[in-house]
Amino acid sequence: MIGRFIGIVISLIGLILPWRLRILFSEFLGWVTQAIYFTYFGIFNFILSELRKAKEMESKEKDEAPR
Amino acid sequence: MKHQDDTCAILFSGGTDSTLAAALQIEEFGKLILLTFDRAGIAKIENSKTNAKMLIDKYGADRVEHIIINFDKVFKHISYENYFKNVMKHGFMNLSTCGLCKLSMHIQAIDYCNTHEIKYVADGANQGMNMFPAQMKPVVDQMKDLYQNFGIIYSNPVFEYESPDEGSFISMENANMLKSLPKQDMEKEMQKKTAGKILYEKGLAPLPNVKGSVYDRKRQPRCFQFILFKMFANKYFLANKTYDEYVGETVDFFADKVKVAEAILTSEKGKKLL
């Protein structure tokens, strides 16, 4: 519902804009989308790499533990 | 080689599909002209030179040539001619920026071919990208008719190829895409008939699936207007209509726009835009 509303508003703005302003508006949308996308995946990849390191530490400790 | 003495123009972005279209057509034609199109709103046009150079190095500078053409005026005219009337008739369809952009490229390509007596044009249109008007079968057929009116054969050598799997927004595959070359299941990728796989087999790509990766993005221009188009198509149109209705309205819209394209190519006033 919210997504559809945002889509309609953005489409309406795009429809009434003249050529160069529409291009600038699209650039703005593009950079906002990229920022969200890369922030999300930056955090996602960071969490994954930390989990991977923790797992490696754990298995290293297990191997070094006295038998 | 079926057309050894003929030249084929390729609508070339530098991405996997247009690069494979070129790699397939060079086996049929004596010479290729890679046409890349530039306008306001398209950034990093120089990215297209990477794969163009790769093709030139592989097949020879006497057989492959790369040209960049500006099409600002044509695109502006196609998008905004009789604008109020078109908005009344077709509504938000006027935001089909990707389709209008591709139609403008076709117009410019026809003009180039007419000037240089080239009778064959190809591009990397693929059926998997069927949200985009210029890659929908009925609209592709409209484009073929447009070319035919000017004595040119327009073909899509990679149209039937499969699209690589697109990971969902939150999938691991998308996380991999942030890296220059994504991790992938080679065995799985090699079983598919994708443009990437064929390019990989020809030694023209490092992996079978590079679509959407940083590697792929660095080889083609960047344009953000597709976001506006996708907002309208996904969030507004397909939210309460079917895909078939979407295709129907797209075909109607482009039927009108193709008439404008013909007028540009045949009238003295239109030719000033080229």
PDB file of N, CA, C and O in Angstrom, chain B residues 148-197:
ATOM      1  N   GLN B 148      12.197  -2.479 -41.605  1.00  0.00           N
ATOM      2  CA  GLN B 148      11.891  -3.024 -42.935  1.00  0.00           C
ATOM      3  C   GLN B 148      11.405  -1.923 -43.880  1.00  0.00           C
ATOM      4  O   GLN B 148      11.694  -1.961 -45.076  1.00  0.00           O
ATOM      5  N   ASN B 149      10.691  -0.937 -43.325  1.00  0.00           N
ATOM      6  CA  ASN B 149      10.216   0.187 -44.154  1.00  0.00           C
ATOM      7  C   ASN B 149      11.371   0.957 -44.786  1.00  0.00           C
ATOM      8  O   ASN B 149      11.176   1.701 -45.735  1.00  0.00           O
ATOM      9  N   PHE B 150      12.564   0.788 -44.195  1.00  0.00           N
ATOM     10  CA  PHE B 150      13.740   1.475 -44.729  1.00  0.00           C
ATOM     11  C   PHE B 150      14.733   0.494 -45.352  1.00  0.00           C
ATOM     12  O   PHE B 150      15.905   0.820 -45.554  1.00  0.00           O
ATOM     13  N   GLY B 151      14.241  -0.703 -45.635  1.00  0.00           N
ATOM     14  CA  GLY B 151      15.063  -1.700 -46.337  1.00  0.00           C
ATOM     15  C   GLY B 151      16.162  -2.308 -45.474  1.00  0.00           C
ATOM     16  O   GLY B 151      17.191  -2.753 -45.996  1.00  0.00           O
ATOM     17  N   ILE B 152      15.941  -2.334 -44.161  1.00  0.00           N
ATOM     18  CA  ILE B 152      16.968  -2.863 -43.257  1.00  0.00           C
ATOM     19  C   ILE B 152      16.390  -4.065 -42.507  1.00  0.00           C
ATOM     20  O   ILE B 152      15.238  -4.046 -42.091  1.00  0.00           O
ATOM     21  N   ILE B 153      17.213  -5.095 -42.342  1.00  0.00           N
ATOM     22  CA  ILE B 153      16.790  -6.268 -41.580  1.00  0.00           C
ATOM     23  C   ILE B 153      17.316  -6.131 -40.148  1.00  0.00           C
ATOM     24  O   ILE B 153      18.530  -6.039 -39.935  1.00  0.00           O
ATOM     25  N   TYR B 154      16.395  -6.117 -39.204  1.00  0.00           N
ATOM     26  CA  TYR B 154      16.748  -5.979 -37.779  1.00  0.00           C
ATOM     27  C   TYR B 154      16.562  -7.327 -37.111  1.00  0.00           C
ATOM     28  O   TYR B 154      15.509  -7.949 -37.221  1.00  0.00           O
ATOM     29  N   SER B 155      17.606  -7.802 -36.445  1.00  0.00           N
ATOM     30  CA  SER B 155      17.512  -9.123 -35.812  1.00  0.00           C
ATOM     31  C   SER B 155      18.005  -9.076 -34.366  1.00  0.00           C
ATOM     32  O   SER B 155      18.680  -8.126 -33.953  1.00  0.00           O
ATOM     33  N   ASN B 156      17.639 -10.108 -33.630  1.00  0.00           N
ATOM     34  CA  ASN B 156      17.989 -10.202 -32.203  1.00  0.00           C
ATOM     35  C   ASN B 156      18.596 -11.572 -31.935  1.00  0.00           C
ATOM     36  O   ASN B 156      17.891 -12.489 -31.508  1.00  0.00           O
ATOM     37  N   PRO B 157      19.891 -11.730 -32.192  1.00  0.00           N
ATOM     38  CA  PRO B 157      20.495 -13.064 -32.122  1.00  0.00           C
ATOM     39  C   PRO B 157      20.491 -13.708 -30.732  1.00  0.00           C
ATOM     40  O   PRO B 157      20.645 -14.916 -30.631  1.00  0.00           O
ATOM     41  N   VAL B 158      20.297 -12.904 -29.668  1.00  0.00           N
ATOM     42  CA  VAL B 158      20.315 -13.511 -28.321  1.00  0.00           C
ATOM     43  C   VAL B 158      18.928 -13.481 -27.671  1.00  0.00           C
ATOM     44  O   VAL B 158      18.804 -13.696 -26.471  1.00  0.00           O
ATOM     45  N   PHE B 159      17.895 -13.233 -28.469  1.00  0.00           N
ATOM     46  CA  PHE B 159      16.549 -13.070 -27.905  1.00  0.00           C
ATOM     47  C   PHE B 159      16.074 -14.319 -27.160  1.00  0.00           C
ATOM     48  O   PHE B 159      15.434 -14.234 -26.119  1.00  0.00           O
ATOM     49  N   GLU B 160      16.368 -15.500 -27.713  1.00  0.00           N
ATOM     50  CA  GLU B 160      15.849 -16.755 -27.134  1.00  0.00           C
ATOM     51  C   GLU B 160      16.696 -17.270 -25.967  1.00  0.00           C
ATOM     52  O   GLU B 160      16.350 -18.271 -25.343  1.00  0.00           O
ATOM     53  N   TYR B 161      17.818 -16.621 -25.693  1.00  0.00           N
ATOM     54  CA  TYR B 161      18.692 -17.110 -24.628  1.00  0.00           C
ATOM     55  C   TYR B 161      18.012 -16.926 -23.273  1.00  0.00           C
ATOM     56  O   TYR B 161      17.201 -16.032 -23.078  1.00  0.00           O
ATOM     57  N   GLU B 162      18.405 -17.792 -22.335  1.00  0.00           N
ATOM     58  CA  GLU B 162      17.866 -17.681 -20.973  1.00  0.00           C
ATOM     59  C   GLU B 162      18.500 -16.486 -20.280  1.00  0.00           C
ATOM     60  O   GLU B 162      19.634 -16.116 -20.580  1.00  0.00           O
ATOM     61  N   SER B 163      17.746 -15.938 -19.306  1.00  0.00           N
ATOM     62  CA  SER B 163      18.349 -14.922 -18.457  1.00  0.00           C
ATOM     63  C   SER B 163      18.989 -15.613 -17.271  1.00  0.00           C
ATOM     64  O   SER B 163      18.459 -16.626 -16.808  1.00  0.00           O
ATOM     65  N   PRO B 164      20.105 -15.075 -16.757  1.00  0.00           N
ATOM     66  CA  PRO B 164      20.660 -15.688 -15.551  1.00  0.00           C
ATOM     67  C   PRO B 164      19.707 -15.462 -14.382  1.00  0.00           C
ATOM     68  O   PRO B 164      18.881 -14.554 -14.434  1.00  0.00           O
ATOM     69  N   ASP B 165      19.811 -16.301 -13.344  1.00  0.00           N
ATOM     70  CA  ASP B 165      18.950 -16.133 -12.179  1.00  0.00           C
ATOM     71  C   ASP B 165      19.232 -14.789 -11.540  1.00  0.00           C
ATOM     72  O   ASP B 165      20.382 -14.432 -11.322  1.00  0.00           O
ATOM     73  N   GLU B 166      18.165 -14.067 -11.218  1.00  0.00           N
ATOM     74  CA  GLU B 166      18.344 -12.815 -10.493  1.00  0.00           C
ATOM     75  C   GLU B 166      18.055 -13.084  -9.037  1.00  0.00           C
ATOM     76  O   GLU B 166      16.954 -13.476  -8.702  1.00  0.00           O
ATOM     77  N   GLY B 167      19.046 -12.892  -8.201  1.00  0.00           N
ATOM     78  CA  GLY B 167      18.805 -13.099  -6.782  1.00  0.00           C
ATOM     79  C   GLY B 167      17.804 -12.092  -6.260  1.00  0.00           C
ATOM     80  O   GLY B 167      17.681 -11.010  -6.802  1.00  0.00           O
ATOM     81  N   SER B 168      17.069 -12.428  -5.223  1.00  0.00           N
ATOM     82  CA  SER B 168      16.156 -11.459  -4.614  1.00  0.00           C
ATOM     83  C   SER B 168      16.988 -10.403  -3.905  1.00  0.00           C
ATOM     84  O   SER B 168      18.189 -10.575  -3.707  1.00  0.00           O
ATOM     85  N   PHE B 169      16.353  -9.362  -3.545  1.00  0.00           N
ATOM     86  CA  PHE B 169      17.048  -8.225  -2.942  1.00  0.00           C
ATOM     87  C   PHE B 169      17.880  -8.627  -1.732  1.00  0.00           C
ATOM     88  O   PHE B 169      18.929  -8.065  -1.465  1.00  0.00           O
ATOM     89  N   ILE B 170      17.401  -9.611  -0.982  1.00  0.00           N
ATOM     90  CA  ILE B 170      18.095  -9.944   0.253  1.00  0.00           C
ATOM     91  C   ILE B 170      18.871 -11.265   0.159  1.00  0.00           C
ATOM     92  O   ILE B 170      19.253 -11.809   1.148  1.00  0.00           O
ATOM     93  N   SER B 171      19.082 -11.765  -1.074  1.00  0.00           N
ATOM     94  CA  SER B 171      19.745 -13.063  -1.191  1.00  0.00           C
ATOM     95  C   SER B 171      21.267 -12.921  -1.192  1.00  0.00           C
ATOM     96  O   SER B 171      21.811 -11.864  -1.463  1.00  0.00           O
ATOM     97  N   MET B 172      21.920 -14.049  -0.931  1.00  0.00           N
ATOM     98  CA  MET B 172      23.387 -14.097  -0.925  1.00  0.00           C
ATOM     99  C   MET B 172      23.945 -13.700  -2.265  1.00  0.00           C
ATOM    100  O   MET B 172      24.996 -13.081  -2.356  1.00  0.00           O
ATOM    101  N   GLU B 173      23.238 -14.118  -3.351  1.00  0.00           N
ATOM    102  CA  GLU B 173      23.739 -13.817  -4.685  1.00  0.00           C
ATOM    103  C   GLU B 173      23.885 -12.313  -4.869  1.00  0.00           C
ATOM    104  O   GLU B 173      24.838 -11.834  -5.459  1.00  0.00           O
ATOM    105  N   ASN B 174      22.918 -11.558  -4.366  1.00  0.00           N
ATOM    106  CA  ASN B 174      23.003 -10.112  -4.516  1.00  0.00           C
ATOM    107  C   ASN B 174      24.143  -9.543  -3.677  1.00  0.00           C
ATOM    108  O   ASN B 174      24.805  -8.604  -4.075  1.00  0.00           O
ATOM    109  N   ALA B 175      24.369 -10.168  -2.510  1.00  0.00           N
ATOM    110  CA  ALA B 175      25.490  -9.727  -1.676  1.00  0.00           C
ATOM    111  C   ALA B 175      26.800  -9.968  -2.417  1.00  0.00           C
ATOM    112  O   ALA B 175      27.710  -9.158  -2.374  1.00  0.00           O
ATOM    113  N   ASN B 176      26.850 -11.078  -3.153  1.00  0.00           N
ATOM    114  CA  ASN B 176      28.036 -11.393  -3.940  1.00  0.00           C
ATOM    115  C   ASN B 176      28.274 -10.383  -5.050  1.00  0.00           C
ATOM    116  O   ASN B 176      29.403 -10.151  -5.459  1.00  0.00           O
ATOM    117  N   MET B 177      27.179  -9.792  -5.534  1.00  0.00           N
ATOM    118  CA  MET B 177      27.289  -8.887  -6.663  1.00  0.00           C
ATOM    119  C   MET B 177      28.061  -7.620  -6.302  1.00  0.00           C
ATOM    120  O   MET B 177      28.485  -6.894  -7.178  1.00  0.00           O
ATOM    121  N   LEU B 178      28.228  -7.358  -5.017  1.00  0.00           N
ATOM    122  CA  LEU B 178      28.998  -6.176  -4.630  1.00  0.00           C
ATOM    123  C   LEU B 178      30.481  -6.388  -4.943  1.00  0.00           C
ATOM    124  O   LEU B 178      31.229  -5.449  -5.102  1.00  0.00           O
ATOM    125  N   LYS B 179      30.877  -7.649  -5.011  1.00  0.00           N
ATOM    126  CA  LYS B 179      32.269  -7.948  -5.340  1.00  0.00           C
ATOM    127  C   LYS B 179      32.421  -7.837  -6.856  1.00  0.00           C
ATOM    128  O   LYS B 179      31.468  -7.978  -7.608  1.00  0.00           O
ATOM    129  N   SER B 180      33.638  -7.608  -7.304  1.00  0.00           N
ATOM    130  CA  SER B 180      33.860  -7.403  -8.724  1.00  0.00           C
ATOM    131  C   SER B 180      33.385  -8.594  -9.556  1.00  0.00           C
ATOM    132  O   SER B 180      32.685  -8.443 -10.541  1.00  0.00           O
ATOM    133  N   LEU B 181      33.774  -9.794  -9.114  1.00  0.00           N
ATOM    134  CA  LEU B 181      33.316 -11.000  -9.798  1.00  0.00           C
ATOM    135  C   LEU B 181      32.577 -11.878  -8.796  1.00  0.00           C
ATOM    136  O   LEU B 181      33.129 -12.216  -7.761  1.00  0.00           O
ATOM    137  N   PRO B 182      31.335 -12.206  -9.077  1.00  0.00           N
ATOM    138  CA  PRO B 182      30.542 -12.940  -8.084  1.00  0.00           C
ATOM    139  C   PRO B 182      30.913 -14.418  -7.983  1.00  0.00           C
ATOM    140  O   PRO B 182      31.315 -15.026  -8.974  1.00  0.00           O
ATOM    141  N   LYS B 183      30.757 -14.956  -6.785  1.00  0.00           N
ATOM    142  CA  LYS B 183      30.921 -16.407  -6.615  1.00  0.00           C
ATOM    143  C   LYS B 183      29.737 -17.062  -7.303  1.00  0.00           C
ATOM    144  O   LYS B 183      28.619 -16.531  -7.265  1.00  0.00           O
ATOM    145  N   GLN B 184      29.925 -18.221  -7.904  1.00  0.00           N
ATOM    146  CA  GLN B 184      28.808 -18.894  -8.541  1.00  0.00           C
ATOM    147  C   GLN B 184      29.077 -20.389  -8.655  1.00  0.00           C
ATOM    148  O   GLN B 184      30.211 -20.827  -8.609  1.00  0.00           O
ATOM    149  N   ASP B 185      27.980 -21.108  -8.833  1.00  0.00           N
ATOM    150  CA  ASP B 185      28.040 -22.554  -9.004  1.00  0.00           C
ATOM    151  C   ASP B 185      28.329 -22.795 -10.483  1.00  0.00           C
ATOM    152  O   ASP B 185      27.431 -22.724 -11.330  1.00  0.00           O
ATOM    153  N   MET B 186      29.597 -23.094 -10.804  1.00  0.00           N
ATOM    154  CA  MET B 186      30.015 -23.209 -12.213  1.00  0.00           C
ATOM    155  C   MET B 186      29.225 -24.281 -12.946  1.00  0.00           C
ATOM    156  O   MET B 186      28.812 -24.084 -14.087  1.00  0.00           O
ATOM    157  N   GLU B 187      29.026 -25.419 -12.249  1.00  0.00           N
ATOM    158  CA  GLU B 187      28.329 -26.534 -12.905  1.00  0.00           C
ATOM    159  C   GLU B 187      26.910 -26.132 -13.289  1.00  0.00           C
ATOM    160  O   GLU B 187      26.434 -26.409 -14.391  1.00  0.00           O
ATOM    161  N   LYS B 188      26.252 -25.425 -12.376  1.00  0.00           N
ATOM    162  CA  LYS B 188      24.870 -24.982 -12.601  1.00  0.00           C
ATOM    163  C   LYS B 188      24.838 -23.959 -13.734  1.00  0.00           C
ATOM    164  O   LYS B 188      24.001 -24.022 -14.637  1.00  0.00           O
ATOM    165  N   GLU B 189      25.784 -22.997 -13.699  1.00  0.00           N
ATOM    166  CA  GLU B 189      25.792 -21.934 -14.716  1.00  0.00           C
ATOM    167  C   GLU B 189      26.097 -22.493 -16.103  1.00  0.00           C
ATOM    168  O   GLU B 189      25.545 -22.016 -17.103  1.00  0.00           O
ATOM    169  N   MET B 190      26.956 -23.512 -16.172  1.00  0.00           N
ATOM    170  CA  MET B 190      27.344 -24.044 -17.479  1.00  0.00           C
ATOM    171  C   MET B 190      26.236 -24.894 -18.115  1.00  0.00           C
ATOM    172  O   MET B 190      26.315 -25.234 -19.287  1.00  0.00           O
ATOM    173  N   GLN B 191      25.211 -25.220 -17.331  1.00  0.00           N
ATOM    174  CA  GLN B 191      24.105 -25.999 -17.897  1.00  0.00           C
ATOM    175  C   GLN B 191      23.073 -25.092 -18.571  1.00  0.00           C
ATOM    176  O   GLN B 191      22.227 -25.551 -19.323  1.00  0.00           O
ATOM    177  N   LYS B 192      23.161 -23.803 -18.279  1.00  0.00           N
ATOM    178  CA  LYS B 192      22.168 -22.886 -18.838  1.00  0.00           C
ATOM    179  C   LYS B 192      22.619 -22.381 -20.206  1.00  0.00           C
ATOM    180  O   LYS B 192      23.806 -22.384 -20.517  1.00  0.00           O
ATOM    181  N   LYS B 193      21.646 -21.912 -20.992  1.00  0.00           N
ATOM    182  CA  LYS B 193      22.009 -21.267 -22.255  1.00  0.00           C
ATOM    183  C   LYS B 193      21.806 -19.751 -22.067  1.00  0.00           C
ATOM    184  O   LYS B 193      20.804 -19.179 -22.488  1.00  0.00           O
ATOM    185  N   THR B 194      22.777 -19.138 -21.408  1.00  0.00           N
ATOM    186  CA  THR B 194      22.704 -17.697 -21.173  1.00  0.00           C
ATOM    187  C   THR B 194      23.765 -17.006 -22.028  1.00  0.00           C
ATOM    188  O   THR B 194      24.738 -17.635 -22.452  1.00  0.00           O
ATOM    189  N   ALA B 195      23.561 -15.709 -22.238  1.00  0.00           N
ATOM    190  CA  ALA B 195      24.557 -14.940 -23.000  1.00  0.00           C
ATOM    191  C   ALA B 195      25.914 -15.006 -22.306  1.00  0.00           C
ATOM    192  O   ALA B 195      26.957 -15.151 -22.950  1.00  0.00           O
ATOM    193  N   GLY B 196      25.876 -14.934 -20.974  1.00  0.00           N
ATOM    194  CA  GLY B 196      27.125 -14.965 -20.214  1.00  0.00           C
ATOM    195  C   GLY B 196      27.902 -16.252 -20.418  1.00  0.00           C
ATOM    196  O   GLY B 196      29.126 -16.249 -20.560  1.00  0.00           O
ATOM    197  N   LYS B 197      27.169 -17.364 -20.441  1.00  0.00           N
ATOM    198  CA  LYS B 197      27.831 -18.672 -20.599  1.00  0.00           C
ATOM    199  C   LYS B 197      28.517 -18.774 -21.967  1.00  0.00           C
ATOM    200  O   LYS B 197      29.655 -19.235 -22.077  1.00  0.00           O
TER     201      LYS B 197
END
